[in-house]
Amino acid sequence: MVATGRPSATAAPTTTTPPKVSIAKRIGLGGGLLLALGALAVLAFFSIALGSRSITIGTVFDAFFDPSAISPDLTVIRDMRVPRTLLAIAVGAALALGGTLLQGVARNPLADPGVMGINAGAALAIVTAIMLIGVQSAGGYVWFAFIGAGISTVLVYGLAATGREGATPVKLALAGAAVTAVFSSVTSAVVLANVDALNEMRFWQVGALSGRFMPVFWQLAPFLIAGSALALFAGRPLNTLALGDDVARALGQPVALTRSILFAIIAVLCGAATAAAGPIAFLGLMVPHIARFICGPDYRWILPYSALLGPVLLLACDITGRVVTAPGELQVGVVIGIVGAPAFIALARFRRLVQL
Amino acid sequence: MPEDPSGKVSLPLIVDRKTTPMRRRTVLSSLTALTAAALVLAGCGADAKDDASSAGGAWSYTAGDGKTYTADKTPTRIIAHAYAAKALMEFGIKPVGIYADGKVAEDVGLQGVDFTGIEILGEEWGKIDAEKAVTLAPDLIVADWWPAEGVYSGQEEGVEDSAKKLSELADVVGPAQGDSIVGVIEGYATLAKSLGADAAAIDSAKATFDEAVARFQAATAAKPNLTALAISPYDDVYAVAVPKYAPELLDFQKWGLKVIDPETPDPEFPYWESLSFENADKYQPDVLLFDDRNAPGGQEKLASQPIAANIKAYAAGAMTNWPAYWLHTYTDYTAQLDKLTTFIESADENTGE
C-alpha cells in the first residue's frame, strides 16, 4: 500500500495481529521449535566432535568430564572447537534475528547486513584500525568493527529518517546503498595502499569462525545475547509495522520510535556478529525466509525460529567446511555461499518470497 | 507491497582488480614470485634471439636456459629483476632499471640495497612499465631462470603483456634456480665477471661465505639429532615448507641440519603442506623456522592459537626466522647463516620428538 501521507481512519482493519493461529497449528509450531532445538544440540555436538583433526568420541567426553586430563586433543576441543561452536551459535542467532528485524523494519525482502551498510562500516573501521593504530589481531579489531557497524547503521537510519515521512523502506534501501558505496570505496583506497590492511582484510572478508577463541567470544557475548533477547520480543511491533506505516499509525503505534528502537537492536546484533566472524553473507537474508516458510507471516513465531535456524545453518556449514577439505579447512563464509545460494534459489522458486 | 524497493544485495566489498591476483598469490603460498609463478607450466618467454647475436663477439655468456648469448661489446645498460639487481650490485655491476615483485621498501630480500639512480619499472608481480623500459635503451635484461617453468622472472605465464614486451628490448639472461642458493650466487658471479666485475672482490666474498658455511656445519655436526621445521603460519593455515622446493632449506640439509620433509605436500601446490591449526602439532621438531617474509606476523599468528602450547619447540621458545626464497648474494647468505649458527649452537636437540 502506497503511503499517501494522509492517514485515514477508515483504513483501520479489525485485527491488530495476523489471523489467530489455531491450537493445533500452535502445537505444531511449538513442536517444530523443539525439533530445531534438538537439531542445534546435535550439530553443536558434531561441531565439537568433528574437525580436520580426528579425535575419538571417548576423548571428546574426557574434555568435559575429566577436567584434569591434558593432551593436544583436549586443547583442540576445549580451546578451539568449544569457543568456535559457542561463537557459531551466538553469531548465527544474531545474524538471523538481525536479518529478520531488518527485513521487517525495512519491509524489504532482500534486506540483510550487507545491504544496510553494516558490513561496509565494519570493514572500513577495521582497515582504519590496522592502518592508523597497527591493530593486527582478531581480538584487537573486534571493537573497531563493532563501532564501525554501529556508526554506519546509525548513519543509514539517520539519512533515511530525515524528511517529513521519516525512514520509509525506500529511503532506507537508498541510504544503505549510498553508505555502502562510500564506505566500500574508502576501504578499497586504503587496502590498495596498505599491504598489512590488505592481508588482514583478505581473511576477515571471507567470514570465518576459526582463529577466534574464547577472548573474542567473551568480548562480544554480552552484545550478542542481550541483542538476541531483545529481538525476540519484537514480534508484536513487527507484525504491526508489516501492515504499512499508515495502518500502524492508525493502530496507535509510534512508527518512527518503533523503527529507531528496532534499528538500535539491529545495530547491536549485526555489529557484534560481523565483528566476531566477518561479513557472513546470506545467513541474515536466507534464515528469515526459511522461518517465514515454516510458520507464516507472524513475527512472534518467525523470530524464535530464526534464532534457532540461524545457528543450525551456520554450524552445519562450518562443520562441512572443516570436514570436506581435511586436513585443511574451508571458511564458513565460503561454504555458506556455496550451499546457501542454490538453497535460497530453490526456496524462492518454491514460494513467493517477496510478500512482507 | 507496492512501495517496497527492490533492495540491492551488495557483494562483499573490495572485489577489485588488485585484491584478486594478490589474493591468489598469497593464498597459494606466500608472497614471492617464486611461489606465484610455480603453478604455471612451461611458458615460452625466452624466445632466444640467437639470430641477433653475432658469433665471436666481445661478450659471451651461457645462461641458465642453456643458450650462449653473445654481443659485440659488453652490455652496460642493464635492466634486472630486483633480486638479480641486488646480486649484480654486490659485485659492482649497477643496472639502469629494475622491476620487483612487490614494494621494494617492504621486501625483506631487498633490505640494505641502495637503488638511488636506478629506475624502478615495476613494484608489483606481473607488471613492468615497458614504455619507461624502452627509454632506458637496455642492452641486456637479467633475471633468474626457472627451469621447471622454462621462463625468466618477470616473464612467467600470467604476467601482463607489457611485462612480456620487456624481452623484446634485449636478450634476457641469468643463472638457473635450482637445488642450491650457492649455485645461483655463483651463476651471478660468473655473469658479473663477464660484465666486468672485479674477480678478486668476488673471491673474497666467497671466502667469507665459505667460512660461514664451515661454522654452520660445525654447529650442526655438534648437534646431529637437531630437527627443524620450516613454517609459514598465515590466515587459518599452518603451512609447512617442503625443502625440495626451497633451495636454502636444501642447503641447510646438505650442511647437516635435519630440516623435516613434510609427509604430504599439497597435491596441486607441492611447495607446502598446508595443515589446519587443529593439526599444527603434527610435526614436533626441536626448533621452528619461521618464513621471514612474514615476520613477525607468522609468530604472532601462531601465538594466537591455543595449540601453540602443544608444539614443544614453540612452548620452549626454540624458534627463529629462515630466509625464505629470496637469497641471492654471498653477503646476505653469510649474515643469515651466522645468525642460524648462533641459534643452533644454543638450541636443544631434545626439545621435540
PDB file of N, CA and C in Angstrom, chain A residues 1-2 51-53 71-72 75-76 79-81 107-110 114-115 119-120 123 169-170 173 180 184 187-188 191-192 195 198-199 201-203 205 210-211 213 242 322 327-329 331 356, chain B residues 1-19 22-23 26-27 31 103 106 234-236 264 273-282 300-301 304-307 310:
ATOM      1  N   MET A   1       0.839  -1.204   0.000  1.00  0.00           N
ATOM      2  CA  MET A   1       0.000   0.000   0.000  1.00  0.00           C
ATOM      3  C   MET A   1       0.869   1.247   0.000  1.00  0.00           C
ATOM      4  N   VAL A   2       0.561   2.156  -0.859  1.00  0.00           N
ATOM      5  CA  VAL A   2       1.405   3.333  -1.003  1.00  0.00           C
ATOM      6  C   VAL A   2       1.082   4.329   0.100  1.00  0.00           C
ATOM      7  N   GLY A  51      36.131 -32.496  12.990  1.00  0.00           N
ATOM      8  CA  GLY A  51      37.008 -31.417  12.575  1.00  0.00           C
ATOM      9  C   GLY A  51      38.115 -31.970  11.730  1.00  0.00           C
ATOM     10  N   SER A  52      39.023 -31.080  11.330  1.00  0.00           N
ATOM     11  CA  SER A  52      40.101 -31.531  10.465  1.00  0.00           C
ATOM     12  C   SER A  52      41.066 -32.436  11.217  1.00  0.00           C
ATOM     13  N   ARG A  53      41.028 -32.409  12.548  1.00  0.00           N
ATOM     14  CA  ARG A  53      41.833 -33.338  13.325  1.00  0.00           C
ATOM     15  C   ARG A  53      40.903 -34.445  13.810  1.00  0.00           C
ATOM     16  N   SER A  71      45.922 -32.959  27.020  1.00  0.00           N
ATOM     17  CA  SER A  71      46.583 -33.508  25.833  1.00  0.00           C
ATOM     18  C   SER A  71      46.286 -32.563  24.680  1.00  0.00           C
ATOM     19  N   PRO A  72      47.054 -32.690  23.587  1.00  0.00           N
ATOM     20  CA  PRO A  72      46.776 -31.816  22.435  1.00  0.00           C
ATOM     21  C   PRO A  72      45.339 -31.964  21.948  1.00  0.00           C
ATOM     22  N   THR A  75      43.225 -29.847  24.079  1.00  0.00           N
ATOM     23  CA  THR A  75      43.422 -28.428  23.756  1.00  0.00           C
ATOM     24  C   THR A  75      42.565 -28.045  22.562  1.00  0.00           C
ATOM     25  N   VAL A  76      42.597 -28.912  21.551  1.00  0.00           N
ATOM     26  CA  VAL A  76      41.833 -28.628  20.340  1.00  0.00           C
ATOM     27  C   VAL A  76      40.344 -28.530  20.670  1.00  0.00           C
ATOM     28  N   ASP A  79      39.853 -25.497  23.722  1.00  0.00           N
ATOM     29  CA  ASP A  79      40.260 -24.125  23.432  1.00  0.00           C
ATOM     30  C   ASP A  79      40.008 -23.701  21.993  1.00  0.00           C
ATOM     31  N   MET A  80      39.721 -24.643  21.114  1.00  0.00           N
ATOM     32  CA  MET A  80      39.495 -24.271  19.734  1.00  0.00           C
ATOM     33  C   MET A  80      38.070 -24.576  19.279  1.00  0.00           C
ATOM     34  N   ARG A  81      37.610 -25.800  19.529  1.00  0.00           N
ATOM     35  CA  ARG A  81      36.289 -26.153  18.992  1.00  0.00           C
ATOM     36  C   ARG A  81      35.144 -25.618  19.842  1.00  0.00           C
ATOM     37  N   ARG A 107      10.868  -3.430   5.606  1.00  0.00           N
ATOM     38  CA  ARG A 107       9.858  -4.036   4.740  1.00  0.00           C
ATOM     39  C   ARG A 107      10.454  -4.313   3.372  1.00  0.00           C
ATOM     40  N   ASN A 108      11.623  -4.928   3.401  1.00  0.00           N
ATOM     41  CA  ASN A 108      12.355  -5.228   2.172  1.00  0.00           C
ATOM     42  C   ASN A 108      12.824  -6.676   2.259  1.00  0.00           C
ATOM     43  N   PRO A 109      12.326  -7.525   1.384  1.00  0.00           N
ATOM     44  CA  PRO A 109      12.648  -8.952   1.491  1.00  0.00           C
ATOM     45  C   PRO A 109      14.116  -9.252   1.205  1.00  0.00           C
ATOM     46  N   LEU A 110      14.841  -8.287   0.670  1.00  0.00           N
ATOM     47  CA  LEU A 110      16.253  -8.542   0.363  1.00  0.00           C
ATOM     48  C   LEU A 110      17.187  -7.883   1.373  1.00  0.00           C
ATOM     49  N   GLY A 114      24.513  -6.800   4.671  1.00  0.00           N
ATOM     50  CA  GLY A 114      25.297  -6.317   3.540  1.00  0.00           C
ATOM     51  C   GLY A 114      24.649  -5.123   2.867  1.00  0.00           C
ATOM     52  N   VAL A 115      23.338  -5.115   2.825  1.00  0.00           N
ATOM     53  CA  VAL A 115      22.618  -4.053   2.115  1.00  0.00           C
ATOM     54  C   VAL A 115      22.581  -2.765   2.916  1.00  0.00           C
ATOM     55  N   ASN A 119      28.146  -4.165   6.986  1.00  0.00           N
ATOM     56  CA  ASN A 119      29.431  -4.805   6.681  1.00  0.00           C
ATOM     57  C   ASN A 119      30.454  -3.782   6.201  1.00  0.00           C
ATOM     58  N   ALA A 120      29.983  -2.857   5.368  1.00  0.00           N
ATOM     59  CA  ALA A 120      30.892  -1.855   4.824  1.00  0.00           C
ATOM     60  C   ALA A 120      31.474  -1.000   5.946  1.00  0.00           C
ATOM     61  N   ALA A 123      34.032  -3.063   7.904  1.00  0.00           N
ATOM     62  CA  ALA A 123      35.265  -3.244   7.126  1.00  0.00           C
ATOM     63  C   ALA A 123      36.103  -1.973   7.152  1.00  0.00           C
ATOM     64  N   PRO A 169      10.767   2.538   3.892  1.00  0.00           N
ATOM     65  CA  PRO A 169      11.557   1.456   3.314  1.00  0.00           C
ATOM     66  C   PRO A 169      12.398   1.885   2.118  1.00  0.00           C
ATOM     67  N   VAL A 170      11.812   2.689   1.234  1.00  0.00           N
ATOM     68  CA  VAL A 170      12.574   3.113   0.057  1.00  0.00           C
ATOM     69  C   VAL A 170      13.796   3.912   0.465  1.00  0.00           C
ATOM     70  N   ALA A 173      16.556   1.750   1.969  1.00  0.00           N
ATOM     71  CA  ALA A 173      17.318   0.991   0.976  1.00  0.00           C
ATOM     72  C   ALA A 173      18.295   1.893   0.241  1.00  0.00           C
ATOM     73  N   THR A 180      26.971   2.153   1.783  1.00  0.00           N
ATOM     74  CA  THR A 180      27.817   1.026   1.382  1.00  0.00           C
ATOM     75  C   THR A 180      28.808   1.459   0.305  1.00  0.00           C
ATOM     76  N   SER A 184      32.732   1.465   1.040  1.00  0.00           N
ATOM     77  CA  SER A 184      33.499   0.464   0.281  1.00  0.00           C
ATOM     78  C   SER A 184      34.610   1.115  -0.512  1.00  0.00           C
ATOM     79  N   THR A 187      37.396   2.067   1.803  1.00  0.00           N
ATOM     80  CA  THR A 187      38.107   0.848   2.208  1.00  0.00           C
ATOM     81  C   THR A 187      39.034   0.378   1.094  1.00  0.00           C
ATOM     82  N   SER A 188      38.521   0.357  -0.125  1.00  0.00           N
ATOM     83  CA  SER A 188      39.353  -0.071  -1.258  1.00  0.00           C
ATOM     84  C   SER A 188      40.585   0.792  -1.373  1.00  0.00           C
ATOM     85  N   VAL A 191      43.050  -0.186   1.335  1.00  0.00           N
ATOM     86  CA  VAL A 191      43.601  -1.522   1.138  1.00  0.00           C
ATOM     87  C   VAL A 191      44.585  -1.547  -0.030  1.00  0.00           C
ATOM     88  N   LEU A 192      44.287  -0.756  -1.061  1.00  0.00           N
ATOM     89  CA  LEU A 192      45.191  -0.726  -2.213  1.00  0.00           C
ATOM     90  C   LEU A 192      46.547  -0.157  -1.833  1.00  0.00           C
ATOM     91  N   VAL A 195      49.607  -2.902   2.525  1.00  0.00           N
ATOM     92  CA  VAL A 195      49.676  -4.360   2.416  1.00  0.00           C
ATOM     93  C   VAL A 195      49.171  -5.055   3.675  1.00  0.00           C
ATOM     94  N   LEU A 198      45.525  -5.046   3.682  1.00  0.00           N
ATOM     95  CA  LEU A 198      45.042  -5.986   2.670  1.00  0.00           C
ATOM     96  C   LEU A 198      45.060  -7.413   3.199  1.00  0.00           C
ATOM     97  N   ASN A 199      46.175  -7.788   3.824  1.00  0.00           N
ATOM     98  CA  ASN A 199      46.294  -9.160   4.301  1.00  0.00           C
ATOM     99  C   ASN A 199      45.271  -9.482   5.383  1.00  0.00           C
ATOM    100  N   MET A 201      42.404  -7.894   5.888  1.00  0.00           N
ATOM    101  CA  MET A 201      41.085  -7.801   5.283  1.00  0.00           C
ATOM    102  C   MET A 201      40.746  -9.055   4.501  1.00  0.00           C
ATOM    103  N   ARG A 202      41.746  -9.518   3.779  1.00  0.00           N
ATOM    104  CA  ARG A 202      41.570 -10.677   2.915  1.00  0.00           C
ATOM    105  C   ARG A 202      40.946 -11.828   3.702  1.00  0.00           C
ATOM    106  N   PHE A 203      41.440 -12.029   4.906  1.00  0.00           N
ATOM    107  CA  PHE A 203      40.965 -13.135   5.719  1.00  0.00           C
ATOM    108  C   PHE A 203      39.633 -12.792   6.372  1.00  0.00           C
ATOM    109  N   GLN A 205      37.427 -10.706   5.455  1.00  0.00           N
ATOM    110  CA  GLN A 205      36.408 -10.517   4.435  1.00  0.00           C
ATOM    111  C   GLN A 205      35.574 -11.760   4.159  1.00  0.00           C
ATOM    112  N   SER A 210      37.031 -19.816  12.558  1.00  0.00           N
ATOM    113  CA  SER A 210      38.278 -20.321  13.113  1.00  0.00           C
ATOM    114  C   SER A 210      39.180 -19.145  13.465  1.00  0.00           C
ATOM    115  N   GLY A 211      40.144 -19.414  14.316  1.00  0.00           N
ATOM    116  CA  GLY A 211      41.096 -18.369  14.665  1.00  0.00           C
ATOM    117  C   GLY A 211      40.512 -17.328  15.610  1.00  0.00           C
ATOM    118  N   PHE A 213      38.997 -17.146  19.361  1.00  0.00           N
ATOM    119  CA  PHE A 213      38.869 -18.025  20.501  1.00  0.00           C
ATOM    120  C   PHE A 213      38.102 -17.363  21.641  1.00  0.00           C
ATOM    121  N   ALA A 242       4.322  -4.400   9.677  1.00  0.00           N
ATOM    122  CA  ALA A 242       4.145  -5.126   8.416  1.00  0.00           C
ATOM    123  C   ALA A 242       2.853  -4.717   7.713  1.00  0.00           C
ATOM    124  N   ARG A 322      34.904 -27.841   7.679  1.00  0.00           N
ATOM    125  CA  ARG A 322      36.023 -28.457   8.387  1.00  0.00           C
ATOM    126  C   ARG A 322      36.280 -29.873   7.891  1.00  0.00           C
ATOM    127  N   PRO A 327      43.044 -32.394   5.600  1.00  0.00           N
ATOM    128  CA  PRO A 327      43.379 -31.771   6.882  1.00  0.00           C
ATOM    129  C   PRO A 327      43.363 -30.237   6.873  1.00  0.00           C
ATOM    130  N   GLY A 328      42.992 -29.625   5.761  1.00  0.00           N
ATOM    131  CA  GLY A 328      42.836 -28.168   5.780  1.00  0.00           C
ATOM    132  C   GLY A 328      41.409 -27.814   6.145  1.00  0.00           C
ATOM    133  N   GLU A 329      41.057 -26.550   5.972  1.00  0.00           N
ATOM    134  CA  GLU A 329      39.695 -26.122   6.295  1.00  0.00           C
ATOM    135  C   GLU A 329      39.210 -25.113   5.266  1.00  0.00           C
ATOM    136  N   GLN A 331      36.666 -21.812   4.925  1.00  0.00           N
ATOM    137  CA  GLN A 331      35.980 -20.855   5.803  1.00  0.00           C
ATOM    138  C   GLN A 331      34.472 -20.973   5.660  1.00  0.00           C
ATOM    139  N   LEU A 356       5.933  -9.375   2.198  1.00  0.00           N
ATOM    140  CA  LEU A 356       6.294  -8.993   3.556  1.00  0.00           C
ATOM    141  C   LEU A 356       5.231  -8.088   4.115  1.00  0.00           C
TER     142      LEU A 356
ATOM    143  N   MET B   1       3.597  -5.475  -1.450  1.00  0.00           N
ATOM    144  CA  MET B   1       3.742  -4.089  -1.000  1.00  0.00           C
ATOM    145  C   MET B   1       4.317  -3.235  -2.117  1.00  0.00           C
ATOM    146  N   PRO B   2       3.523  -2.412  -2.716  1.00  0.00           N
ATOM    147  CA  PRO B   2       3.997  -1.671  -3.875  1.00  0.00           C
ATOM    148  C   PRO B   2       5.177  -0.760  -3.549  1.00  0.00           C
ATOM    149  N   GLU B   3       5.235  -0.262  -2.321  1.00  0.00           N
ATOM    150  CA  GLU B   3       6.302   0.709  -2.051  1.00  0.00           C
ATOM    151  C   GLU B   3       7.634   0.052  -1.734  1.00  0.00           C
ATOM    152  N   ASP B   4       7.613  -1.266  -1.685  1.00  0.00           N
ATOM    153  CA  ASP B   4       8.876  -1.934  -1.393  1.00  0.00           C
ATOM    154  C   ASP B   4       9.879  -1.737  -2.521  1.00  0.00           C
ATOM    155  N   PRO B   5      11.031  -1.246  -2.186  1.00  0.00           N
ATOM    156  CA  PRO B   5      12.049  -1.136  -3.233  1.00  0.00           C
ATOM    157  C   PRO B   5      12.640  -2.516  -3.451  1.00  0.00           C
ATOM    158  N   SER B   6      13.166  -2.728  -4.593  1.00  0.00           N
ATOM    159  CA  SER B   6      13.906  -3.985  -4.747  1.00  0.00           C
ATOM    160  C   SER B   6      15.304  -3.723  -4.214  1.00  0.00           C
ATOM    161  N   GLY B   7      15.496  -4.133  -2.980  1.00  0.00           N
ATOM    162  CA  GLY B   7      16.771  -3.845  -2.313  1.00  0.00           C
ATOM    163  C   GLY B   7      17.926  -4.475  -3.065  1.00  0.00           C
ATOM    164  N   LYS B   8      19.030  -3.838  -2.992  1.00  0.00           N
ATOM    165  CA  LYS B   8      20.190  -4.330  -3.720  1.00  0.00           C
ATOM    166  C   LYS B   8      21.044  -5.157  -2.761  1.00  0.00           C
ATOM    167  N   VAL B   9      21.318  -6.368  -3.139  1.00  0.00           N
ATOM    168  CA  VAL B   9      22.196  -7.199  -2.316  1.00  0.00           C
ATOM    169  C   VAL B   9      23.624  -6.876  -2.705  1.00  0.00           C
ATOM    170  N   SER B  10      24.302  -6.224  -1.806  1.00  0.00           N
ATOM    171  CA  SER B  10      25.652  -5.815  -2.194  1.00  0.00           C
ATOM    172  C   SER B  10      26.605  -6.993  -2.082  1.00  0.00           C
ATOM    173  N   LEU B  11      27.526  -7.049  -2.984  1.00  0.00           N
ATOM    174  CA  LEU B  11      28.563  -8.083  -2.926  1.00  0.00           C
ATOM    175  C   LEU B  11      29.498  -7.725  -1.792  1.00  0.00           C
ATOM    176  N   PRO B  12      30.229  -8.712  -1.293  1.00  0.00           N
ATOM    177  CA  PRO B  12      31.263  -8.348  -0.331  1.00  0.00           C
ATOM    178  C   PRO B  12      32.129  -7.258  -0.961  1.00  0.00           C
ATOM    179  N   LEU B  13      32.500  -6.297  -0.152  1.00  0.00           N
ATOM    180  CA  LEU B  13      33.173  -5.165  -0.747  1.00  0.00           C
ATOM    181  C   LEU B  13      34.604  -5.476  -1.182  1.00  0.00           C
ATOM    182  N   ILE B  14      35.216  -4.487  -1.741  1.00  0.00           N
ATOM    183  CA  ILE B  14      36.574  -4.560  -2.255  1.00  0.00           C
ATOM    184  C   ILE B  14      36.832  -5.782  -3.119  1.00  0.00           C
ATOM    185  N   VAL B  15      35.925  -6.085  -3.987  1.00  0.00           N
ATOM    186  CA  VAL B  15      36.300  -7.028  -5.037  1.00  0.00           C
ATOM    187  C   VAL B  15      36.816  -6.149  -6.156  1.00  0.00           C
ATOM    188  N   ASP B  16      38.083  -5.970  -6.228  1.00  0.00           N
ATOM    189  CA  ASP B  16      38.580  -5.093  -7.290  1.00  0.00           C
ATOM    190  C   ASP B  16      39.834  -5.686  -7.898  1.00  0.00           C
ATOM    191  N   ARG B  17      40.371  -4.969  -8.825  1.00  0.00           N
ATOM    192  CA  ARG B  17      41.397  -5.582  -9.653  1.00  0.00           C
ATOM    193  C   ARG B  17      42.638  -5.983  -8.872  1.00  0.00           C
ATOM    194  N   LYS B  18      42.919  -5.258  -7.790  1.00  0.00           N
ATOM    195  CA  LYS B  18      44.165  -5.596  -7.113  1.00  0.00           C
ATOM    196  C   LYS B  18      44.007  -6.787  -6.171  1.00  0.00           C
ATOM    197  N   THR B  19      42.878  -6.828  -5.479  1.00  0.00           N
ATOM    198  CA  THR B  19      42.724  -7.871  -4.465  1.00  0.00           C
ATOM    199  C   THR B  19      42.800  -9.264  -5.063  1.00  0.00           C
ATOM    200  N   MET B  22      46.316 -10.596  -6.002  1.00  0.00           N
ATOM    201  CA  MET B  22      47.086 -10.646  -4.768  1.00  0.00           C
ATOM    202  C   MET B  22      46.601 -11.812  -3.927  1.00  0.00           C
ATOM    203  N   ARG B  23      45.287 -11.938  -3.881  1.00  0.00           N
ATOM    204  CA  ARG B  23      44.713 -12.984  -3.060  1.00  0.00           C
ATOM    205  C   ARG B  23      45.184 -14.337  -3.563  1.00  0.00           C
ATOM    206  N   THR B  26      48.805 -14.868  -2.531  1.00  0.00           N
ATOM    207  CA  THR B  26      49.065 -15.070  -1.116  1.00  0.00           C
ATOM    208  C   THR B  26      48.420 -16.338  -0.606  1.00  0.00           C
ATOM    209  N   VAL B  27      47.226 -16.615  -1.078  1.00  0.00           N
ATOM    210  CA  VAL B  27      46.567 -17.821  -0.580  1.00  0.00           C
ATOM    211  C   VAL B  27      47.342 -19.052  -1.013  1.00  0.00           C
ATOM    212  N   LEU B  31      54.457 -14.855  -0.469  1.00  0.00           N
ATOM    213  CA  LEU B  31      54.483 -13.597  -1.222  1.00  0.00           C
ATOM    214  C   LEU B  31      55.456 -13.463  -2.396  1.00  0.00           C
ATOM    215  N   LYS B 103      56.510  -4.119  -3.285  1.00  0.00           N
ATOM    216  CA  LYS B 103      57.120  -2.843  -2.897  1.00  0.00           C
ATOM    217  C   LYS B 103      58.575  -3.072  -2.493  1.00  0.00           C
ATOM    218  N   GLU B 106      59.480  -2.771   1.140  1.00  0.00           N
ATOM    219  CA  GLU B 106      58.917  -3.720   2.094  1.00  0.00           C
ATOM    220  C   GLU B 106      59.451  -5.142   1.913  1.00  0.00           C
ATOM    221  N   TYR B 234      49.734 -18.512   8.397  1.00  0.00           N
ATOM    222  CA  TYR B 234      49.012 -17.322   7.940  1.00  0.00           C
ATOM    223  C   TYR B 234      47.534 -17.659   7.860  1.00  0.00           C
ATOM    224  N   ASP B 235      46.709 -16.657   7.975  1.00  0.00           N
ATOM    225  CA  ASP B 235      45.257 -16.852   7.994  1.00  0.00           C
ATOM    226  C   ASP B 235      44.903 -18.018   8.921  1.00  0.00           C
ATOM    227  N   ASP B 236      44.228 -19.044   8.421  1.00  0.00           N
ATOM    228  CA  ASP B 236      43.979 -20.187   9.299  1.00  0.00           C
ATOM    229  C   ASP B 236      44.731 -21.421   8.809  1.00  0.00           C
ATOM    230  N   THR B 264      52.999 -35.083   3.441  1.00  0.00           N
ATOM    231  CA  THR B 264      52.018 -34.988   2.360  1.00  0.00           C
ATOM    232  C   THR B 264      51.914 -33.558   1.837  1.00  0.00           C
ATOM    233  N   GLU B 273      53.039 -28.107   2.758  1.00  0.00           N
ATOM    234  CA  GLU B 273      51.962 -28.951   3.264  1.00  0.00           C
ATOM    235  C   GLU B 273      51.116 -28.037   4.129  1.00  0.00           C
ATOM    236  N   SER B 274      49.880 -27.807   3.718  1.00  0.00           N
ATOM    237  CA  SER B 274      49.001 -26.907   4.462  1.00  0.00           C
ATOM    238  C   SER B 274      48.210 -27.693   5.496  1.00  0.00           C
ATOM    239  N   LEU B 275      48.431 -27.351   6.751  1.00  0.00           N
ATOM    240  CA  LEU B 275      47.692 -28.001   7.831  1.00  0.00           C
ATOM    241  C   LEU B 275      46.758 -26.972   8.457  1.00  0.00           C
ATOM    242  N   SER B 276      45.621 -27.441   8.958  1.00  0.00           N
ATOM    243  CA  SER B 276      44.797 -26.550   9.764  1.00  0.00           C
ATOM    244  C   SER B 276      45.463 -26.449  11.130  1.00  0.00           C
ATOM    245  N   PHE B 277      45.122 -25.395  11.868  1.00  0.00           N
ATOM    246  CA  PHE B 277      45.780 -25.241  13.166  1.00  0.00           C
ATOM    247  C   PHE B 277      45.427 -26.378  14.125  1.00  0.00           C
ATOM    248  N   GLU B 278      44.281 -27.028  13.893  1.00  0.00           N
ATOM    249  CA  GLU B 278      43.947 -28.178  14.744  1.00  0.00           C
ATOM    250  C   GLU B 278      45.025 -29.253  14.638  1.00  0.00           C
ATOM    251  N   ASN B 279      45.681 -29.295  13.484  1.00  0.00           N
ATOM    252  CA  ASN B 279      46.708 -30.320  13.254  1.00  0.00           C
ATOM    253  C   ASN B 279      48.126 -29.763  13.325  1.00  0.00           C
ATOM    254  N   ALA B 280      48.255 -28.590  13.908  1.00  0.00           N
ATOM    255  CA  ALA B 280      49.560 -27.931  13.876  1.00  0.00           C
ATOM    256  C   ALA B 280      50.620 -28.647  14.709  1.00  0.00           C
ATOM    257  N   ASP B 281      50.213 -29.610  15.544  1.00  0.00           N
ATOM    258  CA  ASP B 281      51.218 -30.333  16.331  1.00  0.00           C
ATOM    259  C   ASP B 281      51.659 -31.623  15.643  1.00  0.00           C
ATOM    260  N   LYS B 282      51.309 -31.759  14.357  1.00  0.00           N
ATOM    261  CA  LYS B 282      51.637 -32.986  13.625  1.00  0.00           C
ATOM    262  C   LYS B 282      53.138 -33.277  13.663  1.00  0.00           C
ATOM    263  N   GLU B 300      53.205 -14.213  15.503  1.00  0.00           N
ATOM    264  CA  GLU B 300      52.024 -13.694  16.203  1.00  0.00           C
ATOM    265  C   GLU B 300      50.805 -14.555  15.885  1.00  0.00           C
ATOM    266  N   LYS B 301      50.725 -14.968  14.621  1.00  0.00           N
ATOM    267  CA  LYS B 301      49.601 -15.807  14.219  1.00  0.00           C
ATOM    268  C   LYS B 301      49.586 -17.105  15.018  1.00  0.00           C
ATOM    269  N   SER B 304      48.610 -16.763  18.695  1.00  0.00           N
ATOM    270  CA  SER B 304      47.192 -16.569  18.995  1.00  0.00           C
ATOM    271  C   SER B 304      46.421 -17.883  18.987  1.00  0.00           C
ATOM    272  N   GLN B 305      47.074 -18.969  18.601  1.00  0.00           N
ATOM    273  CA  GLN B 305      46.393 -20.257  18.514  1.00  0.00           C
ATOM    274  C   GLN B 305      46.659 -21.077  19.779  1.00  0.00           C
ATOM    275  N   PRO B 306      45.597 -21.545  20.452  1.00  0.00           N
ATOM    276  CA  PRO B 306      45.805 -22.314  21.685  1.00  0.00           C
ATOM    277  C   PRO B 306      46.718 -23.518  21.488  1.00  0.00           C
ATOM    278  N   ILE B 307      46.719 -24.096  20.280  1.00  0.00           N
ATOM    279  CA  ILE B 307      47.501 -25.314  20.070  1.00  0.00           C
ATOM    280  C   ILE B 307      48.995 -25.035  20.107  1.00  0.00           C
ATOM    281  N   ASN B 310      51.063 -26.806  22.467  1.00  0.00           N
ATOM    282  CA  ASN B 310      51.312 -28.228  22.256  1.00  0.00           C
ATOM    283  C   ASN B 310      52.409 -28.495  21.230  1.00  0.00           C
TER     284      ASN B 310
END
